[in-house]
Amino acid sequence: MVVPEVLTSIVQLVAVLLNNLTGDLFHFPENTAIDIIKEAGYPVEIHTVTTEDGYILNMHRIPHNGKETSASKGPILLVHGLLLSSADWVVTREKSLAFVLSEAGYDVWLGNNRGNTYSRSHLRLDPVTDRKEFFDFSYHEMGKFDLPAMIDYVLMQTQKTKIPYVGFSEGTTQFWVMASERPEYNEKILLANFWAPVIEMGGATSIPFNLLANVYPIEKIALLTNLYELFPHATVSNKFRALCLLDDKLCSELFSLIGSSNERMPNKAWKAKILENFPAGMSLKQLYHYVQGVRSKVFRPFDYGEDINMEVYGKPEPDPYDFSRFTAPVVLYYGDADIYVNNARLLELAAPQMKNVTEFRVPYLDFNHLDFMYGINIDRLTEETLKNIDAAVGFSGGNI
């Protein structure tokens, strides 16, 4: 697809959304993550976790597969990507990694980062009346506070000392942050499985992010209009679904633009199911942090500008995250056509700095970013992931 066609699609999409900004002309029944899990015949629990800085996160647990009374292989934690939620680990039903792991005997825990559909609470801040303060976070805070809180909670609830981990996209970015900022958490991870590992996005081919990176005043414009939260589920999801039901071709263009391959794109019915929970919302700062990485090609904490950097970091620019602090064993699962991952930088820059790295190339030339979560025929990916997790659990002798 050439750039003019992409821009045309964006204009058409914006026109559809603007046409319904103030009213909910389109209303559809929704299946939440809890609904999907119950519908599939699995037990589900809701757990609440509070971070050190006061955010209240909801975690969804599938304790066993509905046939067994216990999960014999122990707990595992799955964390979603940007604009996603726990629902995206189960939306493709029997093909979903969460259900594959449950059937294999794991106690599956699904995380939800701050600010998404299921984690919109704080000890003192309200996401509506205090939106500027509430949404003052990026993947840095998710790595420094959210992920450690979720790991500690799972370990405490299950009385284990280590767990396997699977992160998709931003779920890998925040793990790298955690490994650098709080390296003691490496010791709590049996195996980190990184699906579509996103570092700083330098050299990535995503058209939207590259366009944003080249429009420097856009940050100031957005801040002046108080856009601290972007794509909240409650006001955007129905509009995307309406678009997809009205015009499947335009819907497919949208999915292509944000990272689905044409060869593995879900059909119209499945796109509608995905859009029951996607997008799940994000902060403006999350977006800008990645845009900064596209510009600088440096993986580092948020750059506030020299004056504020001196106050926050004590220096004009923040130091890069330290890959060498990543000591947990990790498998990097990557696709050749991923528009958000520069595979050369991933494999030649990041991987050699870590201690125990295995690489797995998904064996399809057209495999793009969202194909990891929504693509048809992802069995090869889930089989490889399960095999690696089983091997890690087996190597530990089950005493984790």
PDB file of N, CA, C and O in Angstrom, residues 24 26-36 39 87 93 117-118 232-241 272-280:
ATOM      1  N   ASP A  24     -23.806   8.408  20.659  1.00  0.00           N
ATOM      2  CA  ASP A  24     -23.544   6.990  20.461  1.00  0.00           C
ATOM      3  C   ASP A  24     -24.621   6.422  19.548  1.00  0.00           C
ATOM      4  O   ASP A  24     -25.514   5.697  19.977  1.00  0.00           O
ATOM      5  N   PHE A  26     -24.196   4.323  17.247  1.00  0.00           N
ATOM      6  CA  PHE A  26     -23.948   2.904  17.044  1.00  0.00           C
ATOM      7  C   PHE A  26     -23.802   2.253  18.409  1.00  0.00           C
ATOM      8  O   PHE A  26     -22.957   2.634  19.200  1.00  0.00           O
ATOM      9  N   HIS A  27     -24.599   1.264  18.694  1.00  0.00           N
ATOM     10  CA  HIS A  27     -24.470   0.561  19.971  1.00  0.00           C
ATOM     11  C   HIS A  27     -24.440  -0.937  19.699  1.00  0.00           C
ATOM     12  O   HIS A  27     -25.296  -1.465  19.004  1.00  0.00           O
ATOM     13  N   PHE A  28     -23.443  -1.603  20.264  1.00  0.00           N
ATOM     14  CA  PHE A  28     -23.279  -3.033  20.042  1.00  0.00           C
ATOM     15  C   PHE A  28     -23.119  -3.725  21.388  1.00  0.00           C
ATOM     16  O   PHE A  28     -22.541  -3.172  22.311  1.00  0.00           O
ATOM     17  N   PRO A  29     -23.588  -4.941  21.509  1.00  0.00           N
ATOM     18  CA  PRO A  29     -23.299  -5.711  22.729  1.00  0.00           C
ATOM     19  C   PRO A  29     -21.804  -5.975  22.830  1.00  0.00           C
ATOM     20  O   PRO A  29     -21.131  -6.140  21.815  1.00  0.00           O
ATOM     21  N   GLU A  30     -21.296  -5.978  24.045  1.00  0.00           N
ATOM     22  CA  GLU A  30     -19.866  -6.177  24.245  1.00  0.00           C
ATOM     23  C   GLU A  30     -19.602  -7.439  25.039  1.00  0.00           C
ATOM     24  O   GLU A  30     -20.336  -7.773  25.967  1.00  0.00           O
ATOM     25  N   ASN A  31     -18.547  -8.124  24.690  1.00  0.00           N
ATOM     26  CA  ASN A  31     -18.043  -9.235  25.472  1.00  0.00           C
ATOM     27  C   ASN A  31     -16.732  -8.809  26.094  1.00  0.00           C
ATOM     28  O   ASN A  31     -15.743  -8.595  25.393  1.00  0.00           O
ATOM     29  N   THR A  32     -16.707  -8.650  27.397  1.00  0.00           N
ATOM     30  CA  THR A  32     -15.481  -8.295  28.097  1.00  0.00           C
ATOM     31  C   THR A  32     -14.562  -9.511  28.175  1.00  0.00           C
ATOM     32  O   THR A  32     -14.943 -10.631  27.782  1.00  0.00           O
ATOM     33  N   ALA A  33     -13.356  -9.303  28.689  1.00  0.00           N
ATOM     34  CA  ALA A  33     -12.440 -10.428  28.886  1.00  0.00           C
ATOM     35  C   ALA A  33     -13.088 -11.502  29.750  1.00  0.00           C
ATOM     36  O   ALA A  33     -12.979 -12.706  29.461  1.00  0.00           O
ATOM     37  N   ILE A  34     -13.790 -11.081  30.796  1.00  0.00           N
ATOM     38  CA  ILE A  34     -14.463 -12.028  31.693  1.00  0.00           C
ATOM     39  C   ILE A  34     -15.526 -12.816  30.930  1.00  0.00           C
ATOM     40  O   ILE A  34     -15.639 -14.044  31.054  1.00  0.00           O
ATOM     41  N   ASP A  35     -16.309 -12.113  30.104  1.00  0.00           N
ATOM     42  CA  ASP A  35     -17.356 -12.776  29.319  1.00  0.00           C
ATOM     43  C   ASP A  35     -16.777 -13.822  28.382  1.00  0.00           C
ATOM     44  O   ASP A  35     -17.310 -14.933  28.244  1.00  0.00           O
ATOM     45  N   ILE A  36     -15.691 -13.455  27.700  1.00  0.00           N
ATOM     46  CA  ILE A  36     -15.075 -14.362  26.726  1.00  0.00           C
ATOM     47  C   ILE A  36     -14.572 -15.624  27.414  1.00  0.00           C
ATOM     48  O   ILE A  36     -14.767 -16.748  26.929  1.00  0.00           O
ATOM     49  N   GLU A  39     -17.552 -17.712  28.520  1.00  0.00           N
ATOM     50  CA  GLU A  39     -18.212 -18.282  27.341  1.00  0.00           C
ATOM     51  C   GLU A  39     -17.462 -19.493  26.809  1.00  0.00           C
ATOM     52  O   GLU A  39     -18.051 -20.450  26.302  1.00  0.00           O
ATOM     53  N   ALA A  87      -8.142  -8.889  27.427  1.00  0.00           N
ATOM     54  CA  ALA A  87      -9.071  -9.524  26.489  1.00  0.00           C
ATOM     55  C   ALA A  87      -8.372 -10.021  25.232  1.00  0.00           C
ATOM     56  O   ALA A  87      -8.817 -10.992  24.607  1.00  0.00           O
ATOM     57  N   ARG A  93     -10.282 -17.015  20.903  1.00  0.00           N
ATOM     58  CA  ARG A  93     -10.865 -18.227  21.467  1.00  0.00           C
ATOM     59  C   ARG A  93      -9.883 -19.393  21.536  1.00  0.00           C
ATOM     60  O   ARG A  93      -8.829 -19.237  22.119  1.00  0.00           O
ATOM     61  N   THR A 117      -8.839  -0.223  29.789  1.00  0.00           N
ATOM     62  CA  THR A 117     -10.248  -0.421  30.125  1.00  0.00           C
ATOM     63  C   THR A 117     -10.461  -0.992  31.522  1.00  0.00           C
ATOM     64  O   THR A 117     -11.385  -0.594  32.233  1.00  0.00           O
ATOM     65  N   TYR A 118      -9.589  -1.910  31.938  1.00  0.00           N
ATOM     66  CA  TYR A 118      -9.795  -2.637  33.184  1.00  0.00           C
ATOM     67  C   TYR A 118      -8.981  -2.079  34.356  1.00  0.00           C
ATOM     68  O   TYR A 118      -9.081  -2.603  35.464  1.00  0.00           O
ATOM     69  N   PRO A 232      -9.821   6.099  24.198  1.00  0.00           N
ATOM     70  CA  PRO A 232     -10.467   5.359  25.298  1.00  0.00           C
ATOM     71  C   PRO A 232     -11.527   4.419  24.750  1.00  0.00           C
ATOM     72  O   PRO A 232     -12.274   4.754  23.822  1.00  0.00           O
ATOM     73  N   HIS A 233     -11.616   3.257  25.335  1.00  0.00           N
ATOM     74  CA  HIS A 233     -12.531   2.231  24.834  1.00  0.00           C
ATOM     75  C   HIS A 233     -13.983   2.695  24.841  1.00  0.00           C
ATOM     76  O   HIS A 233     -14.731   2.463  23.888  1.00  0.00           O
ATOM     77  N   ALA A 234     -14.386   3.361  25.901  1.00  0.00           N
ATOM     78  CA  ALA A 234     -15.791   3.704  26.074  1.00  0.00           C
ATOM     79  C   ALA A 234     -16.333   4.594  24.963  1.00  0.00           C
ATOM     80  O   ALA A 234     -17.512   4.535  24.626  1.00  0.00           O
ATOM     81  N   THR A 235     -15.493   5.438  24.362  1.00  0.00           N
ATOM     82  CA  THR A 235     -15.980   6.384  23.357  1.00  0.00           C
ATOM     83  C   THR A 235     -15.522   6.074  21.938  1.00  0.00           C
ATOM     84  O   THR A 235     -16.015   6.689  20.996  1.00  0.00           O
ATOM     85  N   VAL A 236     -14.601   5.132  21.773  1.00  0.00           N
ATOM     86  CA  VAL A 236     -14.033   4.900  20.442  1.00  0.00           C
ATOM     87  C   VAL A 236     -14.408   3.535  19.874  1.00  0.00           C
ATOM     88  O   VAL A 236     -14.633   3.389  18.664  1.00  0.00           O
ATOM     89  N   SER A 237     -14.504   2.528  20.719  1.00  0.00           N
ATOM     90  CA  SER A 237     -14.657   1.161  20.238  1.00  0.00           C
ATOM     91  C   SER A 237     -15.878   0.983  19.332  1.00  0.00           C
ATOM     92  O   SER A 237     -15.789   0.369  18.264  1.00  0.00           O
ATOM     93  N   ASN A 238     -17.033   1.494  19.750  1.00  0.00           N
ATOM     94  CA  ASN A 238     -18.246   1.344  18.928  1.00  0.00           C
ATOM     95  C   ASN A 238     -18.085   1.965  17.551  1.00  0.00           C
ATOM     96  O   ASN A 238     -18.623   1.469  16.556  1.00  0.00           O
ATOM     97  N   LYS A 239     -17.348   3.058  17.488  1.00  0.00           N
ATOM     98  CA  LYS A 239     -17.166   3.749  16.209  1.00  0.00           C
ATOM     99  C   LYS A 239     -16.293   2.925  15.265  1.00  0.00           C
ATOM    100  O   LYS A 239     -16.550   2.845  14.059  1.00  0.00           O
ATOM    101  N   PHE A 240     -15.264   2.309  15.808  1.00  0.00           N
ATOM    102  CA  PHE A 240     -14.429   1.431  14.981  1.00  0.00           C
ATOM    103  C   PHE A 240     -15.235   0.236  14.485  1.00  0.00           C
ATOM    104  O   PHE A 240     -15.118  -0.186  13.339  1.00  0.00           O
ATOM    105  N   ARG A 241     -16.061  -0.323  15.375  1.00  0.00           N
ATOM    106  CA  ARG A 241     -16.870  -1.467  14.965  1.00  0.00           C
ATOM    107  C   ARG A 241     -17.884  -1.078  13.895  1.00  0.00           C
ATOM    108  O   ARG A 241     -18.135  -1.831  12.953  1.00  0.00           O
ATOM    109  N   ALA A 272     -14.715  -7.684  14.077  1.00  0.00           N
ATOM    110  CA  ALA A 272     -15.753  -7.119  14.942  1.00  0.00           C
ATOM    111  C   ALA A 272     -15.596  -7.602  16.385  1.00  0.00           C
ATOM    112  O   ALA A 272     -15.788  -6.838  17.338  1.00  0.00           O
ATOM    113  N   LYS A 273     -15.234  -8.878  16.561  1.00  0.00           N
ATOM    114  CA  LYS A 273     -15.009  -9.409  17.916  1.00  0.00           C
ATOM    115  C   LYS A 273     -13.802  -8.740  18.576  1.00  0.00           C
ATOM    116  O   LYS A 273     -13.821  -8.412  19.764  1.00  0.00           O
ATOM    117  N   ILE A 274     -12.729  -8.561  17.798  1.00  0.00           N
ATOM    118  CA  ILE A 274     -11.541  -7.895  18.328  1.00  0.00           C
ATOM    119  C   ILE A 274     -11.887  -6.500  18.806  1.00  0.00           C
ATOM    120  O   ILE A 274     -11.445  -6.038  19.871  1.00  0.00           O
ATOM    121  N   LEU A 275     -12.722  -5.799  18.033  1.00  0.00           N
ATOM    122  CA  LEU A 275     -13.070  -4.421  18.341  1.00  0.00           C
ATOM    123  C   LEU A 275     -14.087  -4.298  19.470  1.00  0.00           C
ATOM    124  O   LEU A 275     -14.491  -3.192  19.817  1.00  0.00           O
ATOM    125  N   GLU A 276     -14.484  -5.410  20.058  1.00  0.00           N
ATOM    126  CA  GLU A 276     -15.286  -5.334  21.277  1.00  0.00           C
ATOM    127  C   GLU A 276     -14.438  -4.840  22.454  1.00  0.00           C
ATOM    128  O   GLU A 276     -14.973  -4.327  23.433  1.00  0.00           O
ATOM    129  N   ASN A 277     -13.138  -5.009  22.374  1.00  0.00           N
ATOM    130  CA  ASN A 277     -12.244  -4.582  23.467  1.00  0.00           C
ATOM    131  C   ASN A 277     -11.110  -3.673  23.003  1.00  0.00           C
ATOM    132  O   ASN A 277     -10.507  -2.981  23.805  1.00  0.00           O
ATOM    133  N   PHE A 278     -10.809  -3.708  21.717  1.00  0.00           N
ATOM    134  CA  PHE A 278      -9.737  -2.867  21.164  1.00  0.00           C
ATOM    135  C   PHE A 278     -10.363  -1.683  20.449  1.00  0.00           C
ATOM    136  O   PHE A 278     -11.334  -1.863  19.712  1.00  0.00           O
ATOM    137  N   PRO A 279      -9.832  -0.461  20.658  1.00  0.00           N
ATOM    138  CA  PRO A 279      -8.710  -0.112  21.515  1.00  0.00           C
ATOM    139  C   PRO A 279      -9.120   0.019  22.978  1.00  0.00           C
ATOM    140  O   PRO A 279     -10.269   0.331  23.276  1.00  0.00           O
ATOM    141  N   ALA A 280      -8.168  -0.203  23.862  1.00  0.00           N
ATOM    142  CA  ALA A 280      -8.440  -0.163  25.298  1.00  0.00           C
ATOM    143  C   ALA A 280      -7.926   1.110  25.951  1.00  0.00           C
ATOM    144  O   ALA A 280      -7.944   1.228  27.171  1.00  0.00           O
TER     145      ALA A 280
END
